[in-house]
XYZ file of C-alpha atoms in Angstrom:
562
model
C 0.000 0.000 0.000
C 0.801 3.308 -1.105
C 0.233 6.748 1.024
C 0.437 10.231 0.057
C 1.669 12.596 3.305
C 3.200 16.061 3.697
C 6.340 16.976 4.345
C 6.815 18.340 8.188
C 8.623 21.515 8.237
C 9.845 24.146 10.817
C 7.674 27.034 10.497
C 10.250 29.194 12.489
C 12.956 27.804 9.782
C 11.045 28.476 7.015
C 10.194 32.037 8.178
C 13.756 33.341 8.635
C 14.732 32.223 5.369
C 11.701 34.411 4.005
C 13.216 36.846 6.028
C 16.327 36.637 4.639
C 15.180 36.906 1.011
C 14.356 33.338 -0.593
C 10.910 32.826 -2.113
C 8.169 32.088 0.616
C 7.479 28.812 -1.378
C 11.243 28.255 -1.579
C 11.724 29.123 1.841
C 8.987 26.023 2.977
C 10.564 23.214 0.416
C 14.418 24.073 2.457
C 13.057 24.032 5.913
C 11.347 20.775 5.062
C 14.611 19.661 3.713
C 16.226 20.534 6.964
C 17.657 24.064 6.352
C 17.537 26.837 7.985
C 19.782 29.546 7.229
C 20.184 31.260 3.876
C 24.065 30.651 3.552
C 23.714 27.028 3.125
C 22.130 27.502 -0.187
C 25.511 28.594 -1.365
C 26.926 27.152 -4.508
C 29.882 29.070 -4.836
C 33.228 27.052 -4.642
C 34.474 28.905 -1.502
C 31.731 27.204 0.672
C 33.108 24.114 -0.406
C 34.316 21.922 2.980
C 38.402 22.579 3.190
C 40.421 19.799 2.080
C 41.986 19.826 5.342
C 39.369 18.428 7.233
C 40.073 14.913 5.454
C 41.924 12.448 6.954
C 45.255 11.291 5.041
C 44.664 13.920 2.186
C 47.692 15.712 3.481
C 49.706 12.790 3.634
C 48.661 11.449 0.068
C 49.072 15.185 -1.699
C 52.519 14.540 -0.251
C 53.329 11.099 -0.853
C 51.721 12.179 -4.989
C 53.953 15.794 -5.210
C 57.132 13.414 -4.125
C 56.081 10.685 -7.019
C 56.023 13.287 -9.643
C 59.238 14.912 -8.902
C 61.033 11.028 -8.914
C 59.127 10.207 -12.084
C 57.063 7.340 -10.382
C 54.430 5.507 -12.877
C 51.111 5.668 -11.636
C 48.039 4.166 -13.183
C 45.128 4.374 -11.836
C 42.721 1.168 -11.221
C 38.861 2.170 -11.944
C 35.721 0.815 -11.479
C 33.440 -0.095 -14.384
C 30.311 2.331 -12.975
C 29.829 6.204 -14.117
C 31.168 7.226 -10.829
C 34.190 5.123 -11.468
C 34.480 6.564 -14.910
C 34.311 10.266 -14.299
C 37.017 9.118 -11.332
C 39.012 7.692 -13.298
C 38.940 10.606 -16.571
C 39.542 13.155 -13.406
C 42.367 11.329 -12.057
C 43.809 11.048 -15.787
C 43.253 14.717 -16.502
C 43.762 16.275 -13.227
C 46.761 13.701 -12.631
C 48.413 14.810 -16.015
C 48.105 18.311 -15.598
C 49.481 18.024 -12.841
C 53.023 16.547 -14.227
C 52.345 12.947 -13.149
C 52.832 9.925 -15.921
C 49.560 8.007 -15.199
C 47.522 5.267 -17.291
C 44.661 3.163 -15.978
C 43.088 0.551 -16.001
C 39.294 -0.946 -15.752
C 38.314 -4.216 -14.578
C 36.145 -6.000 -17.051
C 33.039 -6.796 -14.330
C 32.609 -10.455 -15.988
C 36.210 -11.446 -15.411
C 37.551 -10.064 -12.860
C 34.180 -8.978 -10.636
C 34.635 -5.609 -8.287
C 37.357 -4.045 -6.347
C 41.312 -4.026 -6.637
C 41.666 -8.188 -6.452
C 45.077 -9.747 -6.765
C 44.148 -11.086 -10.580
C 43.712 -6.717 -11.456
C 47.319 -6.174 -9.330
C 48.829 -8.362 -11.697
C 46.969 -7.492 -15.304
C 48.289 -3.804 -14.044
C 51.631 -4.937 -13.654
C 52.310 -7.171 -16.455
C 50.355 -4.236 -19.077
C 51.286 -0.862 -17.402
C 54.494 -1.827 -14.652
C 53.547 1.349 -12.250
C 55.424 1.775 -9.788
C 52.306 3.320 -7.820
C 48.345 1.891 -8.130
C 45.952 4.227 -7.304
C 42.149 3.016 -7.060
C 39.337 5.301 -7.986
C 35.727 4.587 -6.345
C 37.040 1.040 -5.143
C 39.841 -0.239 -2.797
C 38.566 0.164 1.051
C 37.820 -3.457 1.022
C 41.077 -5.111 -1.060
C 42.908 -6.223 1.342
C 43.860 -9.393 -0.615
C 44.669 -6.910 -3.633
C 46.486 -4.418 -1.495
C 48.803 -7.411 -0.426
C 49.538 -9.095 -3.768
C 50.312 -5.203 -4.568
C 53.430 -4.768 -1.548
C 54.420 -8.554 -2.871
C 55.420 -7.316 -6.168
C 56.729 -4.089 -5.028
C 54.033 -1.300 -6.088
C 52.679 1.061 -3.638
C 48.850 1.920 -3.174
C 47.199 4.966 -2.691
C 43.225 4.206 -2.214
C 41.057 6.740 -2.815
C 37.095 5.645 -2.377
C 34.039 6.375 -0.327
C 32.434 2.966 0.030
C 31.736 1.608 3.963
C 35.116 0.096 5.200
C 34.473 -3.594 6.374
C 36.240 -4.791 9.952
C 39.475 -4.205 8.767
C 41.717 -2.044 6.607
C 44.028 -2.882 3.627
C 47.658 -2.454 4.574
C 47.900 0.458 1.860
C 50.595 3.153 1.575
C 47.559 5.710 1.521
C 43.978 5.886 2.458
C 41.838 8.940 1.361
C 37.433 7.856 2.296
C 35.884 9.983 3.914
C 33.854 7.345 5.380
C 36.606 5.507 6.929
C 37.233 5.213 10.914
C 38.283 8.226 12.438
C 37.730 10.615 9.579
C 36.559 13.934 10.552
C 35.318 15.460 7.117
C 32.134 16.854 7.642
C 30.696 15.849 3.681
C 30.415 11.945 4.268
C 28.457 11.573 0.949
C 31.049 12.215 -1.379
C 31.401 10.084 -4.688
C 34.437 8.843 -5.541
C 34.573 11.368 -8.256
C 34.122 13.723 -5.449
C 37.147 12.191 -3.362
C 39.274 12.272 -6.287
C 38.750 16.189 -7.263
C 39.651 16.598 -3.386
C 42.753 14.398 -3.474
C 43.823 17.280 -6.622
C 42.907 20.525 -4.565
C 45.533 19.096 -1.659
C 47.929 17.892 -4.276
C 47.711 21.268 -6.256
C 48.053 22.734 -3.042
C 51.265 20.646 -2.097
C 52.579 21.575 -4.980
C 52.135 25.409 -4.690
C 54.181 25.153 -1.459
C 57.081 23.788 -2.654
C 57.217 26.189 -5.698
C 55.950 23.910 -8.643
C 52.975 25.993 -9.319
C 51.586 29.571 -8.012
C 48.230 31.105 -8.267
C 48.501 32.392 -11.952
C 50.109 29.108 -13.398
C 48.309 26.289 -11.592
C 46.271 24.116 -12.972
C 42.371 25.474 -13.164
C 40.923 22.058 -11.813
C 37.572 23.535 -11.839
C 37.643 23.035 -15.176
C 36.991 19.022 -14.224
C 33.366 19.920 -12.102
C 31.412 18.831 -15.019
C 33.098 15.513 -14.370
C 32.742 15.353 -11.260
C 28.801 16.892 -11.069
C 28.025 13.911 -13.484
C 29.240 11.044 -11.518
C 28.371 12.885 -8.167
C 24.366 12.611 -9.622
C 24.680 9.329 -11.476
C 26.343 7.886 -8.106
C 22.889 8.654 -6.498
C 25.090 9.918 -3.399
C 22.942 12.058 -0.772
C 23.609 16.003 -1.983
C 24.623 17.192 1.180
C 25.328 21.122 0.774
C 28.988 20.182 -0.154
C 28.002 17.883 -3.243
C 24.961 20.042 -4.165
C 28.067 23.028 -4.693
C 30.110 20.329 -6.502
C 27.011 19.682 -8.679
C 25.798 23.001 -9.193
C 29.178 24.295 -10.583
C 29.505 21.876 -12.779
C 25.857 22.336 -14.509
C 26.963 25.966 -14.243
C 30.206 25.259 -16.652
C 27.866 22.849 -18.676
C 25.565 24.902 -19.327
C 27.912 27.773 -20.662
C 29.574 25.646 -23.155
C 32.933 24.703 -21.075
C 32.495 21.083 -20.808
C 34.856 18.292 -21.813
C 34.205 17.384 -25.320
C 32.512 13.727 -24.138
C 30.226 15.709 -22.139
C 28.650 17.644 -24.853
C 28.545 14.157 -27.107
C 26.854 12.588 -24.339
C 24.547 15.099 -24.425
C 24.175 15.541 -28.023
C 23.369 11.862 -28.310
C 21.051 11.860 -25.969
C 19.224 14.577 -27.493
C 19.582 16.739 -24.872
C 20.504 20.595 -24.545
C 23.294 21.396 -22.928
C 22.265 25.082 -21.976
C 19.435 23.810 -20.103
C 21.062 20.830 -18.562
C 19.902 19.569 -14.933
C 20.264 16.888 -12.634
C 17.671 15.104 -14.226
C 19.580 15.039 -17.385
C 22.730 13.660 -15.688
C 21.274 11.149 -14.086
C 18.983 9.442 -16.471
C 20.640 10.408 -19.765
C 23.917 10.647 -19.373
C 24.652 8.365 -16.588
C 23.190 5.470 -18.041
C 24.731 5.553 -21.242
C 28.025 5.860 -19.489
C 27.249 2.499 -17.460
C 25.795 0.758 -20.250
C 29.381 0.327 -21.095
C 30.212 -1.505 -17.814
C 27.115 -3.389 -17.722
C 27.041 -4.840 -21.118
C 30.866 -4.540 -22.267
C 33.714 -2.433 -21.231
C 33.889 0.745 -19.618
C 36.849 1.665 -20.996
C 34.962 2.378 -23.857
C 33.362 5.114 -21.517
C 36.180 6.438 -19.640
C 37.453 7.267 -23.404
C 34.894 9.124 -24.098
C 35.484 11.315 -20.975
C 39.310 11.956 -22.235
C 39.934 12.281 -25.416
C 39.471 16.216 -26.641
C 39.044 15.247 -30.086
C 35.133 16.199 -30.470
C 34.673 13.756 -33.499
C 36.265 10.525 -31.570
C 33.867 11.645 -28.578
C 30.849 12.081 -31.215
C 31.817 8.479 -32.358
C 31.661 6.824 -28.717
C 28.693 8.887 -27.493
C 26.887 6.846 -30.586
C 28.418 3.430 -29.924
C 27.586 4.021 -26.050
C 23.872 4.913 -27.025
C 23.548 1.918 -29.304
C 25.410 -0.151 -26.052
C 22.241 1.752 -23.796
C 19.119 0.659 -26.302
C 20.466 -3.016 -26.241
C 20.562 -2.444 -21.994
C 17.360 -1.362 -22.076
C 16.207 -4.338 -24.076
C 17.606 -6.827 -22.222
C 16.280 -4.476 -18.406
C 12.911 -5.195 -20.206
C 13.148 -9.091 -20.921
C 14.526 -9.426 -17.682
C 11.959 -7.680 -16.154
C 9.222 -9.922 -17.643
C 11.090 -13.192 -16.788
C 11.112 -11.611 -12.799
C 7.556 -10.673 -12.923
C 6.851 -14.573 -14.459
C 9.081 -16.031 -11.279
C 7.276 -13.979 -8.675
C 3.361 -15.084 -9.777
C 3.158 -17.530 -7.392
C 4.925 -15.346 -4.573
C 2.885 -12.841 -2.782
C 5.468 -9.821 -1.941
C 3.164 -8.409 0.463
C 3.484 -11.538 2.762
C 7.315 -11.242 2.896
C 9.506 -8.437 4.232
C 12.418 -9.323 1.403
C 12.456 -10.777 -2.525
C 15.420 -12.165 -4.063
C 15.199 -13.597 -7.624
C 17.389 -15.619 -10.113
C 16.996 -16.834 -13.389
C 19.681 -18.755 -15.008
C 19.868 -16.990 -18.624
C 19.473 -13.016 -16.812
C 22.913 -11.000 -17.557
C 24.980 -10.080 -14.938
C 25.359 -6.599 -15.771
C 21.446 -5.757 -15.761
C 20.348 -7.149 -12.163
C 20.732 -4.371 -10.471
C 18.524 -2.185 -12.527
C 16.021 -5.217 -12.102
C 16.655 -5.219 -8.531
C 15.373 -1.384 -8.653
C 12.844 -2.136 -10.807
C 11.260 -4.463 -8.181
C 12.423 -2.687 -5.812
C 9.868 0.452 -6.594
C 7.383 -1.459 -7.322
C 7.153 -3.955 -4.190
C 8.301 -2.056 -2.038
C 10.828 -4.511 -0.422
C 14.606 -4.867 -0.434
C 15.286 -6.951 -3.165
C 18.133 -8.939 -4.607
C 18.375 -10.152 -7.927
C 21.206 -12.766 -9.491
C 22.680 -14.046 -12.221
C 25.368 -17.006 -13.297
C 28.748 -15.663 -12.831
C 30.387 -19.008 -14.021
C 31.560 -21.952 -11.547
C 29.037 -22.716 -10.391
C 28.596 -19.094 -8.390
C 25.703 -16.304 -8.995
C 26.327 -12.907 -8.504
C 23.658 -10.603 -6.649
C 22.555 -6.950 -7.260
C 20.584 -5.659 -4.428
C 18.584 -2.250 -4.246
C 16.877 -1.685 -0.684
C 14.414 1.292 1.746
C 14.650 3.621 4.098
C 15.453 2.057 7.278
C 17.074 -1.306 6.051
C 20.422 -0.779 5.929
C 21.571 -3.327 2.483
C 25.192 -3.892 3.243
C 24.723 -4.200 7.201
C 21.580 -6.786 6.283
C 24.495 -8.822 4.535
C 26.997 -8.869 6.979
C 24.567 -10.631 9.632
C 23.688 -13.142 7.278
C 27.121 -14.122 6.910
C 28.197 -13.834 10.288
C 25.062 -15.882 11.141
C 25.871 -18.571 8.435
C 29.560 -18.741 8.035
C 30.579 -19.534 4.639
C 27.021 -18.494 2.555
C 28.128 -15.729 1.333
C 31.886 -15.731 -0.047
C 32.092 -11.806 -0.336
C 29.896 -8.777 -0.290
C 30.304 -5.113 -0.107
C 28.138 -2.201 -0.839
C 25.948 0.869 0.832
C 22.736 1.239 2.870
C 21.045 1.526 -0.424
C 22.919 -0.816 -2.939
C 25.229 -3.843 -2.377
C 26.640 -6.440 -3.718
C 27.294 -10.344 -3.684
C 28.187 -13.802 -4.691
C 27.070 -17.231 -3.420
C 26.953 -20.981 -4.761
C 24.167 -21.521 -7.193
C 23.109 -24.264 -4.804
C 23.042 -21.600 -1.710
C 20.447 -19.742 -3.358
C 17.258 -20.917 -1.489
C 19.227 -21.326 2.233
C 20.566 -17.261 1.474
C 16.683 -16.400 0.537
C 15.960 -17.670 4.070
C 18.925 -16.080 5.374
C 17.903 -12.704 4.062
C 14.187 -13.244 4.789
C 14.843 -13.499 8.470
C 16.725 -10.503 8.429
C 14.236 -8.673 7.058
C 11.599 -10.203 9.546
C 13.709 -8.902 12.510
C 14.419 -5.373 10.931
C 11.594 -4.386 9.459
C 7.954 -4.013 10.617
C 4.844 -3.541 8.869
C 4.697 0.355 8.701
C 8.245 0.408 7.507
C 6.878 -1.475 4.532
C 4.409 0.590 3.776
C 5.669 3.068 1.128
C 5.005 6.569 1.775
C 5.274 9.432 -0.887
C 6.395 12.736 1.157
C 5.197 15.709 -0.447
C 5.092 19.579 -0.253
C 1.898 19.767 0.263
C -0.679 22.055 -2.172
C 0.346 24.608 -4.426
C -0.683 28.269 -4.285
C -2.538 28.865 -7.585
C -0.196 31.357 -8.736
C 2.773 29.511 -8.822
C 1.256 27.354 -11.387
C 3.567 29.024 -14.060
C 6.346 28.908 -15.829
C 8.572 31.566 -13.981
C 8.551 29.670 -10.713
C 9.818 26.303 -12.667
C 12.439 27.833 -13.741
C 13.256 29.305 -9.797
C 13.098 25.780 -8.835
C 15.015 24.954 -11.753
C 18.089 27.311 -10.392
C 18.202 25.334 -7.313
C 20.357 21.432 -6.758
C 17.693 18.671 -6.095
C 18.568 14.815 -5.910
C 19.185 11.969 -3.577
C 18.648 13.701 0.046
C 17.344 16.467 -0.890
C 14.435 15.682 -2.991
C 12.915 17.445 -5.948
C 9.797 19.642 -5.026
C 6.546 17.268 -5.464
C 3.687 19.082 -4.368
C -0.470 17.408 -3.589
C -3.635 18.433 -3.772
C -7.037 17.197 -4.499
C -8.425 17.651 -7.933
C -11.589 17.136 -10.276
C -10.487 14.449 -12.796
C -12.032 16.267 -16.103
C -11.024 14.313 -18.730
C -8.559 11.358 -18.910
C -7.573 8.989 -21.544
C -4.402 6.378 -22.355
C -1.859 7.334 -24.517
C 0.263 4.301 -26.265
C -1.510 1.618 -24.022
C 0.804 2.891 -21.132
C 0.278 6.500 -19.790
C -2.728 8.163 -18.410
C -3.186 11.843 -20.115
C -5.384 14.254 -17.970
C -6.758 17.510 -17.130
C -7.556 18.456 -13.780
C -9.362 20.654 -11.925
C -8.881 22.942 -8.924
C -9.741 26.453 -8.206
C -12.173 26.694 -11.796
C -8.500 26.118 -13.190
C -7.444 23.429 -15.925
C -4.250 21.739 -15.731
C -2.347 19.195 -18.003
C -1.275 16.276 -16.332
C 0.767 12.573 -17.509
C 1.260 9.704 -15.090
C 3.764 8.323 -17.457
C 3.663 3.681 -17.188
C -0.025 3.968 -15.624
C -2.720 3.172 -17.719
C -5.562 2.446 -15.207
C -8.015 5.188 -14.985
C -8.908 7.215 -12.219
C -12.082 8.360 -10.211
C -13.888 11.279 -10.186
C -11.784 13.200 -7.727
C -8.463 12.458 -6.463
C -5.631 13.527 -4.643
C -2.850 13.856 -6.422
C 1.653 14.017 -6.113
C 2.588 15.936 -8.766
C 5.892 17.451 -10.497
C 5.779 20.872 -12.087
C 7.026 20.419 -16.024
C 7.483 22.347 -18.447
C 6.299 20.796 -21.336
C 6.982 22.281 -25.171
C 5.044 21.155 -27.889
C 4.939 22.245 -31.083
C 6.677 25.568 -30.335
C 5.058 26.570 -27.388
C 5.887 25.517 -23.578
C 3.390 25.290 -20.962
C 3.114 23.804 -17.412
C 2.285 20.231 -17.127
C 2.088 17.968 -14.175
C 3.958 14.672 -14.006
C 1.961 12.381 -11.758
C 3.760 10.459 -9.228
C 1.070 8.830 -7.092
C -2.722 9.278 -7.054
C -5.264 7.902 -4.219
């Protein structure tokens, strides 16, 4: 079951930021969001959290600025997501400008699975010989890695922002701001976001000891589009430091001063650049950027996000949106087969799901996993064959079950069930014998039994509440439209009741509408629902604005109706 409920705010909060200039309607959505004075709406780059703050940056800016000057080989070791990616074409760039000699490398996902494993030390040494690995969005866990690493005489600098497990690799270097005893306020970076910091210290390093001064440094900034991409397509929390780090980087998007990959991305996607949002990070660009990791290598992507020759990048962005359509092809057979598998399973009567089919593709079960996900409402896990014998799980979960600590019980309840995990609250990882499959179900099920009660899986859409009638318009879209929203700090959806005037189903799959409040019409969608509505209805709704044949008006996108 599915409720609509408004968003509690502080009414003093929300008054004082009136006071202090922002929009009275503005003012309500940032109290609700938990904000209550007017400086931390700042976007500039000098309200960015200092560098200082994290722990080993200093250390690592060192141990870099001391690499470069002896002419150390670094290459960096990525991971085969778009926050990996944009980590790993930051690293490169920022790295290079810099006056490092740095290459990378990306794990194919199939072959060598997540992470910095010993098999990865040893492709890196026998293609690239560093003399320094640095990991990208991946490392806190590779302890095995790490040690193959030292055997063969190559030091490690980890930079990532993935949970640490119970213990540490024995690296030369550990930049996450998530790891134990870590002070940096911004816990939420990416690992795009880790990276860009691990340049500010090293530029900074570098300015003290005379390689660099304020007029001939490098102008990192010039990476935030980077960085804003994999920050959104991460799905990270934006915290007021990532919301800066995304909001400067739409900024340089926007005004033409993005890397040439960018604007292909873009391009193929049919999207405009000058208008470019969140929205159009996350589910355009993003996906074609991980279509490459899911479905064949991501190297193809990261190249895209280097080279500066605008025709090569034209000529990837095309392959990588051919790579996306036959993703979202496969997302939709997969789909099918799930929804076939879970007939005879009422979801309502469990507190978990977890699925596996033997012919689903590794690469896609974590969009499946979402997919079910959203529409049970359950933390689900969904597998696939990952060859000998083993299956490899993609889990998505909801508020309040914590994914990666629901794993770590299960194996320290059933030794041996799980050979290795990792992840977040939200997302996480696996693999388990084929044969383990039904006794992990169980395992997971009674997890989920202990941790979760019924009103926790009940899903809930939070809303703003109604809508003055004057801000039906396309001026205030465009004042939300100047403002960061995403993950933790979520896009204004407002609610009200209206008269349901006309309605009708476009392509067998979306409900058209016009609605009624206030003697005023209003153009709705509720885009993949076709069944119709009553008379009156209350109704979660996203401002749009919609053009069509030349002209734009307001439309709202349905989210939830009751």
């Amino acid at each position: 079951m599915t409720r609509i409920i408004p968003r509690r705010y502080n009414f003093r909060d929300a008054e004082m930021l009136r006071q202090s200039g922002v929009h009275p309607v503005l003012a309500r959505l940032f109290a609700a969001r938990g904000l209550s004075e007017a400086h931390e709406l700042s976007i500039e780059l000098g309200a960015l959290a200092s560098p200082a703050g994290m722990m080993q940056l200093d250390h690592a800016a060192r141990f870099l600025a001391d690499a470069i000057a002896a002419g150390r080989k670094m290459a960096i070791v990525a991971d085969y997501d778009c926050d990996g990616a944009t980590a790993c074409a930051v690293g490169i760039r920022g790295l290079g400008a810099l006056g490092a000699q740095v290459e990378y490398i990306v794990p194919n996902r199939f072959e060598y699975g997540y992470g910095l494993t010993p098999e990865i030390v040893a492709l890196a040494a026998d293609t690239l010989s560093p003399d320094i690995i640095i990991t990208v969005d991946n490392g806190i866990a590779s302890i095995d890695g790490v040690a193959e690493a030292k055997r063969r005489g190559i030091d490690v600098v980890i930079t990532d922002h993935h949970l640490p497990g119970d213990a540490l690799p024995d690296a030369s270097v550990i930049v996450n701001p998530n790891q134990p005893g870590c002070g940096f306020p911004s816990k939420h970076l990416a690992g795009v976001g880790v990276m860009f910091y691990l340049l500010l210290a090293l530029r900074a390093e570098m300015r003290t000891r005379g390689r660099f001064d304020a007029a001939t440094q490098p102008r990192l900034d010039a990476l935030l589009d980077l960085v804003a991409l994999g920050t959104v397509a991460d799905v990270v929390r934006l915290d007021a430091n990532n919301r800066i780090l995304v909001a400067q980087g739409l900024k340089r998007i926007r005004s033409g001063r993005m890397q040439p990959g960018i604007a292909a991305l873009f391009r193929a996607a049919s999207r405009e650049a000058r208008r470019a949002s969140p929205f159009d990070l996350g589910f355009a660009l993003g996906p074609r950027l991980n279509a490459a990791g899911r479905m064949a290598d991501m190297s193809l992507g990261i190249e895209c996000l280097l080279t500066d020759d605008e025709g090569v990048a034209w000529d990837i962005a095309r392959q990588l949106s051919e790579i996306n359509l036959e993703r979202r092809e496969k997302e939709a057979e997969m789909q099918d087969s799930a929804s076939a598998l879970l007939e005879n399973v009422n979801p309502q009567d469990r507190a978990t799901l977890c699925v596996y089919a033997e012919d689903w593709h590794q690469g896609v079960v974590g969009l499946v996993a979402s997919r079910l996900k959203d529409r049970y409402y359950r933390p689900t896990i969904t597998f696939a064959p990952a060859g000998d014998g083993r299956i490899r799980g993609s889990g998505r979960s909801i508020p309040g079950f914590h994914l990666r600590d629901a794993l770590d019980l299960v194996a320290k309840r059933t030794p041996g069930l799980i050979e290795k995990f990792g992840g977040h609250a939200m997302a996480a990882g696996l693999t388990i014998h084929a044969d383990a499959f039904e006794a992990f179900s169980a395992a997971f099920e009674a997890v989920g039994r202990d941790w979760l009660d019924a009103a926790q899986l009940e899903q809930i859409i939070e809303t703003d509440g109604p809508l003055e009638d004057a801000y039906f318009a396309l001026d205030f879209i465009e004042l939300l439209d100047e403002h960061v929203w995403g993950q933790g700090f979520a896009p204004p959806v407002f609610s009200d009741e209206f008269k349901v005037v006309n309605q009708r189903v476009l392509k067998g799959r979306h409900l058209k509408l016009l609605l009624e409040k206030n003697g005023r019409h209003h153009d709705a969608i509720w885009f993949g629902h076709a069944e119709a509505l009553p008379d009156r209805a209350t109704v979660a709704f996203r401002l749009d604005a919609n053009e069509f044949n030349g002209s734009t008006r307001v439309q709202l996108i349905v989210e939830h109706a009751e």
